[in-house]
């Protein structure tokens, strides 16, 4: 069978999904919007082979039990669709620290879904790939798309998928991705979703989220960076207010996270158009325009609690590449 390698970029959620109406199917309580990130990527090679007694899965050079189990479960979904039972060899690498709030499960399961389905001989379109990827990791359903992406708020597995709303050519936005810590977070988002409803703020958030999605989409369509930045930053703070007021509370930020947030506010006072957003981790996305990118990078790099700075721009759809990992 064919050996397939896919490179998929992660995304940054501009309006975040939090809470699930169906845990098993990973159906979110709300729709969400994101931007793909060229430069922040997972590459995965998959080959189904005769004679393999079990799946052989290596991620970033390691064989971690819980990660491997989740990958094998996903391979089983592909095998069910392809109606065969061959085991696979899977090698996957990330060019950014995983499980630190930078959507590595999104890019990881998008790359795995595409590589495994093609290696199994399946020819799935974007919608079916998105539905399949969602079963592995929620945000992965957005990562099979490109550019600016919307995950529709469907009520069933068939209607809960993501689509590209505008391609990466629409607008050149930059994301200065700030790593304040590269070791994995203690609470995964998969677990965190379960506590969402315990926050007294959650219901109010949900009431307003459709309207917010419309506003953010309009700011993207009309390329109004100031409007977009303000909405996205306020959304991140609202989202973290839900995390902080949940039971158990989830304090995702580290001291370095807060240092970066303050620096962004300071830069804005000086006329630099930069806005932060943070997912369920401590690392920070600083969204800016190309003219400010270098300045933002330099300022952030100087901060005492910053480990590394990665540069990303709006990314496209996952791509099949010739260079296999094994
Ligand atoms: O896809 P998951 O289960 O890793 O959850 C992602 C949750 C957020 O990153 C906080 C929001 C989002 O929409 O990506």
mmCIF file of C-alpha atoms and ligand atoms in Angstrom:
data_model
loop_
_atom_site.group_PDB
_atom_site.id
_atom_site.type_symbol
_atom_site.label_atom_id
_atom_site.label_comp_id
_atom_site.label_asym_id
_atom_site.label_seq_id
_atom_site.Cartn_x
_atom_site.Cartn_y
_atom_site.Cartn_z
ATOM 1 C CA UNK A 1 0.000 0.000 0.000
ATOM 2 C CA UNK A 2 1.029 3.619 -0.527
ATOM 3 C CA UNK A 3 3.171 5.428 2.052
ATOM 4 C CA UNK A 4 1.792 8.968 2.559
ATOM 5 C CA UNK A 5 3.290 11.998 4.304
ATOM 6 C CA UNK A 6 1.243 15.073 5.157
ATOM 7 C CA UNK A 7 2.342 18.417 6.575
ATOM 8 C CA UNK A 8 -0.503 20.194 8.387
ATOM 9 C CA UNK A 9 -0.354 23.554 10.109
ATOM 10 C CA UNK A 10 -1.898 24.250 13.506
ATOM 11 C CA UNK A 11 -4.454 27.013 13.947
ATOM 12 C CA UNK A 12 -5.120 29.804 16.386
ATOM 13 C CA UNK A 13 -8.710 30.015 17.578
ATOM 14 C CA UNK A 14 -10.036 33.565 17.195
ATOM 15 C CA UNK A 15 -13.398 32.610 18.720
ATOM 16 C CA UNK A 16 -12.854 29.526 20.813
ATOM 17 C CA UNK A 17 -14.837 26.359 21.194
ATOM 18 C CA UNK A 18 -15.334 25.405 24.810
ATOM 19 C CA UNK A 19 -17.600 22.680 26.097
ATOM 20 C CA UNK A 20 -19.078 19.740 24.227
ATOM 21 C CA UNK A 21 -22.687 18.727 23.705
ATOM 22 C CA UNK A 22 -21.500 15.212 22.840
ATOM 23 C CA UNK A 23 -18.224 14.093 24.303
ATOM 24 C CA UNK A 24 -17.776 10.949 22.259
ATOM 25 C CA UNK A 25 -18.538 12.608 18.936
ATOM 26 C CA UNK A 26 -16.739 15.793 20.012
ATOM 27 C CA UNK A 27 -19.686 17.997 19.099
ATOM 28 C CA UNK A 28 -18.973 21.442 20.539
ATOM 29 C CA UNK A 29 -21.477 23.622 22.401
ATOM 30 C CA UNK A 30 -20.705 26.488 20.008
ATOM 31 C CA UNK A 31 -19.272 27.288 16.620
ATOM 32 C CA UNK A 32 -15.741 28.683 16.398
ATOM 33 C CA UNK A 33 -13.412 30.596 14.088
ATOM 34 C CA UNK A 34 -9.714 30.200 13.512
ATOM 35 C CA UNK A 35 -6.763 31.120 11.363
ATOM 36 C CA UNK A 36 -4.316 28.488 10.101
ATOM 37 C CA UNK A 37 -0.645 29.052 10.949
ATOM 38 C CA UNK A 38 2.040 28.464 8.330
ATOM 39 C CA UNK A 39 5.269 27.764 10.225
ATOM 40 C CA UNK A 40 3.658 25.924 13.172
ATOM 41 C CA UNK A 41 3.298 22.430 11.782
ATOM 42 C CA UNK A 42 2.989 18.683 12.276
ATOM 43 C CA UNK A 43 4.372 16.280 9.667
ATOM 44 C CA UNK A 44 3.119 12.688 9.695
ATOM 45 C CA UNK A 45 3.963 9.614 7.620
ATOM 46 C CA UNK A 46 1.587 6.636 7.549
ATOM 47 C CA UNK A 47 1.888 3.269 5.868
ATOM 48 C CA UNK A 48 -0.410 0.252 6.351
ATOM 49 C CA UNK A 49 1.675 -2.887 6.052
ATOM 50 C CA UNK A 50 1.129 -6.614 5.649
ATOM 51 C CA UNK A 51 2.803 -8.598 8.401
ATOM 52 C CA UNK A 52 2.701 -5.956 11.162
ATOM 53 C CA UNK A 53 1.347 -7.532 14.355
ATOM 54 C CA UNK A 54 0.379 -4.170 15.893
ATOM 55 C CA UNK A 55 0.379 -0.477 15.095
ATOM 56 C CA UNK A 56 3.791 1.097 15.504
ATOM 57 C CA UNK A 57 3.347 4.777 16.482
ATOM 58 C CA UNK A 58 6.105 7.253 17.276
ATOM 59 C CA UNK A 59 5.426 10.940 18.039
ATOM 60 C CA UNK A 60 8.325 13.351 18.416
ATOM 61 C CA UNK A 61 10.643 10.369 18.889
ATOM 62 C CA UNK A 62 8.610 8.903 21.757
ATOM 63 C CA UNK A 63 6.076 6.129 22.346
ATOM 64 C CA UNK A 64 3.785 7.699 24.984
ATOM 65 C CA UNK A 65 0.971 5.312 25.943
ATOM 66 C CA UNK A 66 -1.935 7.743 26.114
ATOM 67 C CA UNK A 67 -0.975 9.475 22.844
ATOM 68 C CA UNK A 68 -0.396 6.170 21.067
ATOM 69 C CA UNK A 69 -3.791 4.847 22.249
ATOM 70 C CA UNK A 70 -5.547 7.910 20.854
ATOM 71 C CA UNK A 71 -3.754 7.520 17.502
ATOM 72 C CA UNK A 72 -4.610 3.800 17.287
ATOM 73 C CA UNK A 73 -8.279 4.591 17.974
ATOM 74 C CA UNK A 74 -8.146 7.002 15.049
ATOM 75 C CA UNK A 75 -6.441 4.445 12.796
ATOM 76 C CA UNK A 76 -9.309 2.078 13.695
ATOM 77 C CA UNK A 77 -11.804 4.645 12.363
ATOM 78 C CA UNK A 78 -9.878 4.794 9.083
ATOM 79 C CA UNK A 79 -9.656 0.972 8.911
ATOM 80 C CA UNK A 80 -13.439 0.757 9.460
ATOM 81 C CA UNK A 81 -14.034 3.128 6.544
ATOM 82 C CA UNK A 82 -11.529 1.330 4.310
ATOM 83 C CA UNK A 83 -12.819 -2.095 5.385
ATOM 84 C CA UNK A 84 -9.476 -3.719 6.049
ATOM 85 C CA UNK A 85 -7.510 -4.627 9.097
ATOM 86 C CA UNK A 86 -3.870 -3.955 8.272
ATOM 87 C CA UNK A 87 -1.750 -2.417 11.008
ATOM 88 C CA UNK A 88 0.196 0.782 10.343
ATOM 89 C CA UNK A 89 3.525 2.388 10.991
ATOM 90 C CA UNK A 90 3.068 6.039 11.971
ATOM 91 C CA UNK A 91 5.830 8.567 12.565
ATOM 92 C CA UNK A 92 4.928 12.138 13.456
ATOM 93 C CA UNK A 93 6.979 15.233 14.313
ATOM 94 C CA UNK A 94 6.013 18.709 15.451
ATOM 95 C CA UNK A 95 8.188 21.756 14.820
ATOM 96 C CA UNK A 96 6.787 23.423 17.966
ATOM 97 C CA UNK A 97 6.266 22.310 21.570
ATOM 98 C CA UNK A 98 3.204 20.097 21.887
ATOM 99 C CA UNK A 99 0.534 20.186 24.616
ATOM 100 C CA UNK A 100 1.414 23.756 25.594
ATOM 101 C CA UNK A 101 -1.667 25.561 24.231
ATOM 102 C CA UNK A 102 -0.520 25.809 20.614
ATOM 103 C CA UNK A 103 -3.072 23.405 19.100
ATOM 104 C CA UNK A 104 -0.732 20.471 18.497
ATOM 105 C CA UNK A 105 -3.650 18.036 18.697
ATOM 106 C CA UNK A 106 -5.335 20.050 15.929
ATOM 107 C CA UNK A 107 -2.437 19.878 13.485
ATOM 108 C CA UNK A 108 -1.541 16.366 14.683
ATOM 109 C CA UNK A 109 -4.943 14.807 14.050
ATOM 110 C CA UNK A 110 -5.391 16.752 10.799
ATOM 111 C CA UNK A 111 -2.094 15.351 9.482
ATOM 112 C CA UNK A 112 -2.928 11.855 10.750
ATOM 113 C CA UNK A 113 -6.435 11.902 9.255
ATOM 114 C CA UNK A 114 -5.197 12.942 5.833
ATOM 115 C CA UNK A 115 -2.137 10.705 5.775
ATOM 116 C CA UNK A 116 -3.979 7.621 7.072
ATOM 117 C CA UNK A 117 -7.038 8.035 4.848
ATOM 118 C CA UNK A 118 -4.913 8.486 1.713
ATOM 119 C CA UNK A 119 -2.600 5.637 2.701
ATOM 120 C CA UNK A 120 -5.722 3.472 3.085
ATOM 121 C CA UNK A 121 -6.793 4.392 -0.448
ATOM 122 C CA UNK A 122 -9.745 6.564 0.649
ATOM 123 C CA UNK A 123 -10.534 9.692 -1.325
ATOM 124 C CA UNK A 124 -12.269 12.007 1.165
ATOM 125 C CA UNK A 125 -13.295 15.596 0.435
ATOM 126 C CA UNK A 126 -12.673 18.480 2.859
ATOM 127 C CA UNK A 127 -16.009 18.007 4.627
ATOM 128 C CA UNK A 128 -15.576 14.277 5.221
ATOM 129 C CA UNK A 129 -11.963 14.783 6.295
ATOM 130 C CA UNK A 130 -13.133 17.436 8.734
ATOM 131 C CA UNK A 131 -15.784 15.138 10.233
ATOM 132 C CA UNK A 132 -13.295 12.298 10.589
ATOM 133 C CA UNK A 133 -10.560 14.542 12.039
ATOM 134 C CA UNK A 134 -13.043 15.942 14.603
ATOM 135 C CA UNK A 135 -13.461 12.474 16.116
ATOM 136 C CA UNK A 136 -9.716 12.461 16.912
ATOM 137 C CA UNK A 137 -9.481 16.018 18.225
ATOM 138 C CA UNK A 138 -12.042 18.824 18.019
ATOM 139 C CA UNK A 139 -9.807 21.557 16.634
ATOM 140 C CA UNK A 140 -8.369 19.098 14.069
ATOM 141 C CA UNK A 141 -11.599 19.485 12.105
ATOM 142 C CA UNK A 142 -10.532 23.085 11.412
ATOM 143 C CA UNK A 143 -6.923 22.153 10.664
ATOM 144 C CA UNK A 144 -7.823 20.120 7.556
ATOM 145 C CA UNK A 145 -8.943 23.450 6.032
ATOM 146 C CA UNK A 146 -6.861 26.462 5.004
ATOM 147 C CA UNK A 147 -6.773 30.228 5.601
ATOM 148 C CA UNK A 148 -9.609 31.530 7.781
ATOM 149 C CA UNK A 149 -11.804 28.714 9.010
ATOM 150 C CA UNK A 150 -15.239 28.336 10.574
ATOM 151 C CA UNK A 151 -16.379 25.255 12.468
ATOM 152 C CA UNK A 152 -20.146 25.178 12.040
ATOM 153 C CA UNK A 153 -22.310 24.632 15.075
ATOM 154 C CA UNK A 154 -23.961 21.404 13.926
ATOM 155 C CA UNK A 155 -26.092 19.139 16.091
ATOM 156 C CA UNK A 156 -24.940 15.859 14.602
ATOM 157 C CA UNK A 157 -21.734 14.282 13.390
ATOM 158 C CA UNK A 158 -22.741 14.985 9.788
ATOM 159 C CA UNK A 159 -23.363 18.688 10.369
ATOM 160 C CA UNK A 160 -20.487 19.470 12.732
ATOM 161 C CA UNK A 161 -17.572 20.201 10.427
ATOM 162 C CA UNK A 162 -15.325 23.081 9.439
ATOM 163 C CA UNK A 163 -14.947 24.956 6.196
ATOM 164 C CA UNK A 164 -12.557 27.469 4.716
ATOM 165 C CA UNK A 165 -14.318 30.845 4.732
ATOM 166 C CA UNK A 166 -11.500 32.868 3.137
ATOM 167 C CA UNK A 167 -8.237 31.562 1.761
ATOM 168 C CA UNK A 168 -4.814 32.579 3.068
ATOM 169 C CA UNK A 169 -4.478 34.964 0.121
ATOM 170 C CA UNK A 170 -7.264 37.127 1.522
ATOM 171 C CA UNK A 171 -5.154 38.853 4.196
ATOM 172 C CA UNK A 172 -1.541 38.802 5.352
ATOM 173 C CA UNK A 173 -1.681 38.651 9.140
ATOM 174 C CA UNK A 174 1.251 37.539 11.279
ATOM 175 C CA UNK A 175 1.286 35.586 14.503
ATOM 176 C CA UNK A 176 4.295 36.005 16.772
ATOM 177 C CA UNK A 177 3.994 32.790 18.759
ATOM 178 C CA UNK A 178 5.544 33.182 22.184
ATOM 179 C CA UNK A 179 6.821 30.124 24.032
ATOM 180 C CA UNK A 180 7.114 30.861 27.739
ATOM 181 C CA UNK A 181 7.395 27.148 28.546
ATOM 182 C CA UNK A 182 7.889 24.133 26.311
ATOM 183 C CA UNK A 183 6.984 21.414 28.837
ATOM 184 C CA UNK A 184 3.455 20.046 28.552
ATOM 185 C CA UNK A 185 0.509 21.551 30.441
ATOM 186 C CA UNK A 186 -1.021 19.711 33.397
ATOM 187 C CA UNK A 187 -4.686 19.768 32.270
ATOM 188 C CA UNK A 188 -5.504 18.817 28.673
ATOM 189 C CA UNK A 189 -8.250 20.685 26.842
ATOM 190 C CA UNK A 190 -10.024 17.351 26.296
ATOM 191 C CA UNK A 191 -10.422 17.189 30.091
ATOM 192 C CA UNK A 192 -11.026 20.947 30.535
ATOM 193 C CA UNK A 193 -14.089 20.952 28.260
ATOM 194 C CA UNK A 194 -15.919 18.824 30.830
ATOM 195 C CA UNK A 195 -15.782 21.597 33.459
ATOM 196 C CA UNK A 196 -17.002 24.407 31.205
ATOM 197 C CA UNK A 197 -20.612 24.313 32.445
ATOM 198 C CA UNK A 198 -19.538 24.765 36.067
ATOM 199 C CA UNK A 199 -18.571 28.405 35.483
ATOM 200 C CA UNK A 200 -21.315 30.923 36.281
ATOM 201 C CA UNK A 201 -20.132 32.907 33.243
ATOM 202 C CA UNK A 202 -20.523 30.079 30.739
ATOM 203 C CA UNK A 203 -24.260 30.528 30.014
ATOM 204 C CA UNK A 204 -23.833 34.251 29.414
ATOM 205 C CA UNK A 205 -20.891 33.567 27.090
ATOM 206 C CA UNK A 206 -22.903 31.053 25.109
ATOM 207 C CA UNK A 207 -25.825 33.489 24.704
ATOM 208 C CA UNK A 208 -23.588 35.999 22.953
ATOM 209 C CA UNK A 209 -21.222 33.803 21.005
ATOM 210 C CA UNK A 210 -23.143 33.666 17.701
ATOM 211 C CA UNK A 211 -23.121 37.458 17.550
ATOM 212 C CA UNK A 212 -19.397 37.513 18.309
ATOM 213 C CA UNK A 213 -18.690 35.038 15.514
ATOM 214 C CA UNK A 214 -20.561 37.289 13.078
ATOM 215 C CA UNK A 215 -18.578 40.363 14.185
ATOM 216 C CA UNK A 216 -15.218 38.595 13.910
ATOM 217 C CA UNK A 217 -16.118 37.241 10.465
ATOM 218 C CA UNK A 218 -17.023 40.741 9.319
ATOM 219 C CA UNK A 219 -13.747 42.211 10.628
ATOM 220 C CA UNK A 220 -11.848 39.506 8.705
ATOM 221 C CA UNK A 221 -13.861 40.018 5.541
ATOM 222 C CA UNK A 222 -13.367 43.801 5.674
ATOM 223 C CA UNK A 223 -9.722 43.493 6.788
ATOM 224 C CA UNK A 224 -10.234 45.749 9.810
ATOM 225 C CA UNK A 225 -7.243 44.732 11.904
ATOM 226 C CA UNK A 226 -7.960 47.004 14.903
ATOM 227 C CA UNK A 227 -11.517 45.695 15.154
ATOM 228 C CA UNK A 228 -10.398 42.092 14.777
ATOM 229 C CA UNK A 229 -7.618 42.443 17.353
ATOM 230 C CA UNK A 230 -9.892 44.008 19.977
ATOM 231 C CA UNK A 231 -12.537 41.326 19.503
ATOM 232 C CA UNK A 232 -10.011 38.485 19.617
ATOM 233 C CA UNK A 233 -8.220 39.781 22.702
ATOM 234 C CA UNK A 234 -11.509 40.370 24.550
ATOM 235 C CA UNK A 235 -12.609 36.856 23.550
ATOM 236 C CA UNK A 236 -9.421 35.367 25.009
ATOM 237 C CA UNK A 237 -9.959 37.214 28.291
ATOM 238 C CA UNK A 238 -13.608 36.129 28.436
ATOM 239 C CA UNK A 239 -12.614 32.517 27.714
ATOM 240 C CA UNK A 240 -9.994 32.559 30.469
ATOM 241 C CA UNK A 241 -12.547 34.099 32.864
ATOM 242 C CA UNK A 242 -14.644 30.979 32.257
ATOM 243 C CA UNK A 243 -11.622 28.756 32.942
ATOM 244 C CA UNK A 244 -10.789 30.639 36.146
ATOM 245 C CA UNK A 245 -14.341 30.424 37.484
ATOM 246 C CA UNK A 246 -14.844 26.732 36.716
ATOM 247 C CA UNK A 247 -14.849 23.923 39.251
ATOM 248 C CA UNK A 248 -12.060 22.909 39.452
ATOM 249 C CA UNK A 249 -10.631 26.252 38.360
ATOM 250 C CA UNK A 250 -8.178 26.204 35.522
ATOM 251 C CA UNK A 251 -5.409 28.791 35.815
ATOM 252 C CA UNK A 252 -3.608 28.271 32.523
ATOM 253 C CA UNK A 253 -1.278 31.298 32.661
ATOM 254 C CA UNK A 254 2.287 31.272 33.890
ATOM 255 C CA UNK A 255 4.141 34.409 35.032
ATOM 256 C CA UNK A 256 5.673 34.629 31.540
ATOM 257 C CA UNK A 257 2.183 34.617 29.986
ATOM 258 C CA UNK A 258 1.222 37.702 31.985
ATOM 259 C CA UNK A 259 4.520 39.399 31.189
ATOM 260 C CA UNK A 260 3.821 38.973 27.457
ATOM 261 C CA UNK A 261 0.237 40.270 27.834
ATOM 262 C CA UNK A 262 1.503 43.433 29.558
ATOM 263 C CA UNK A 263 4.151 43.954 26.893
ATOM 264 C CA UNK A 264 1.492 43.736 24.174
ATOM 265 C CA UNK A 265 -0.611 46.384 25.934
ATOM 266 C CA UNK A 266 2.474 48.593 26.295
ATOM 267 C CA UNK A 267 3.363 48.216 22.616
ATOM 268 C CA UNK A 268 -0.169 49.194 21.637
ATOM 269 C CA UNK A 269 0.115 52.406 23.654
ATOM 270 C CA UNK A 270 3.199 53.137 21.549
ATOM 271 C CA UNK A 271 1.254 52.684 18.323
ATOM 272 C CA UNK A 272 2.174 49.085 17.496
ATOM 273 C CA UNK A 273 -0.868 47.141 16.329
ATOM 274 C CA UNK A 274 -0.576 43.900 18.262
ATOM 275 C CA UNK A 275 -3.157 41.846 20.156
ATOM 276 C CA UNK A 276 -2.828 38.673 22.207
ATOM 277 C CA UNK A 277 -4.839 35.513 22.421
ATOM 278 C CA UNK A 278 -4.261 32.410 24.529
ATOM 279 C CA UNK A 279 -5.889 28.972 24.364
ATOM 280 C CA UNK A 280 -5.812 26.342 27.117
ATOM 281 C CA UNK A 281 -2.154 26.788 27.850
ATOM 282 C CA UNK A 282 0.431 29.311 28.872
ATOM 283 C CA UNK A 283 1.988 30.128 25.501
ATOM 284 C CA UNK A 284 0.750 33.253 23.767
ATOM 285 C CA UNK A 285 -0.204 34.183 20.212
ATOM 286 C CA UNK A 286 0.499 37.823 19.381
ATOM 287 C CA UNK A 287 -1.386 38.803 16.252
ATOM 288 C CA UNK A 288 0.051 41.671 14.269
ATOM 289 C CA UNK A 289 0.515 43.087 10.775
ATOM 290 C CA UNK A 290 3.625 42.466 8.637
ATOM 291 C CA UNK A 291 4.997 45.995 9.239
ATOM 292 C CA UNK A 292 5.078 45.450 12.994
ATOM 293 C CA UNK A 293 6.220 41.813 13.021
ATOM 294 C CA UNK A 294 9.963 42.402 13.455
ATOM 295 C CA UNK A 295 9.456 45.026 16.143
ATOM 296 C CA UNK A 296 7.043 42.812 18.078
ATOM 297 C CA UNK A 297 9.437 39.868 17.840
ATOM 298 C CA UNK A 298 12.379 41.918 19.152
ATOM 299 C CA UNK A 299 10.411 43.377 22.049
ATOM 300 C CA UNK A 300 9.008 40.013 23.109
ATOM 301 C CA UNK A 301 12.366 38.235 22.793
ATOM 302 C CA UNK A 302 13.873 40.653 25.290
ATOM 303 C CA UNK A 303 11.455 39.641 28.039
ATOM 304 C CA UNK A 304 13.052 37.712 30.888
ATOM 305 C CA UNK A 305 10.430 34.957 31.038
ATOM 306 C CA UNK A 306 10.287 34.183 27.317
ATOM 307 C CA UNK A 307 11.907 30.943 26.136
ATOM 308 C CA UNK A 308 11.418 31.231 22.388
ATOM 309 C CA UNK A 309 9.582 33.143 19.679
ATOM 310 C CA UNK A 310 8.240 31.438 16.524
ATOM 311 C CA UNK A 311 6.932 33.309 13.505
ATOM 312 C CA UNK A 312 3.805 32.265 11.659
ATOM 313 C CA UNK A 313 1.640 33.676 8.930
ATOM 314 C CA UNK A 314 -1.745 32.633 7.606
ATOM 315 C CA UNK A 315 -1.414 29.009 6.523
ATOM 316 C CA UNK A 316 -3.013 26.957 3.783
ATOM 317 C CA UNK A 317 -4.557 23.506 3.699
ATOM 318 C CA UNK A 318 -2.457 20.488 4.676
ATOM 319 C CA UNK A 319 -0.149 19.345 1.897
ATOM 320 C CA UNK A 320 1.098 15.945 0.803
ATOM 321 C CA UNK A 321 4.900 16.005 0.592
ATOM 322 C CA UNK A 322 7.427 13.699 -1.037
ATOM 323 C CA UNK A 323 9.879 13.534 1.851
ATOM 324 C CA UNK A 324 8.788 10.694 4.134
ATOM 325 C CA UNK A 325 9.839 10.489 7.795
ATOM 326 C CA UNK A 326 10.954 6.843 7.444
HETATM 327 O O1 LIG B 1 -9.603 20.546 20.249
HETATM 328 P P1 LIG B 1 -9.313 20.526 21.695
HETATM 329 O O2 LIG B 1 -10.068 19.518 22.452
HETATM 330 O O3 LIG B 1 -7.839 20.489 21.983
HETATM 331 O O4 LIG B 1 -9.869 21.936 22.324
HETATM 332 C C1 LIG B 1 -9.432 23.180 21.886
HETATM 333 C C2 LIG B 1 -9.921 24.222 22.775
HETATM 334 C C3 LIG B 1 -9.395 25.628 22.517
HETATM 335 O O5 LIG B 1 -8.119 25.606 21.951
HETATM 336 C C4 LIG B 1 -9.300 26.341 23.841
HETATM 337 C C5 LIG B 1 -10.337 26.429 21.646
HETATM 338 C C6 LIG B 1 -10.334 26.137 20.187
HETATM 339 O O6 LIG B 1 -11.365 26.472 19.570
HETATM 340 O O7 LIG B 1 -9.345 25.648 19.640
#
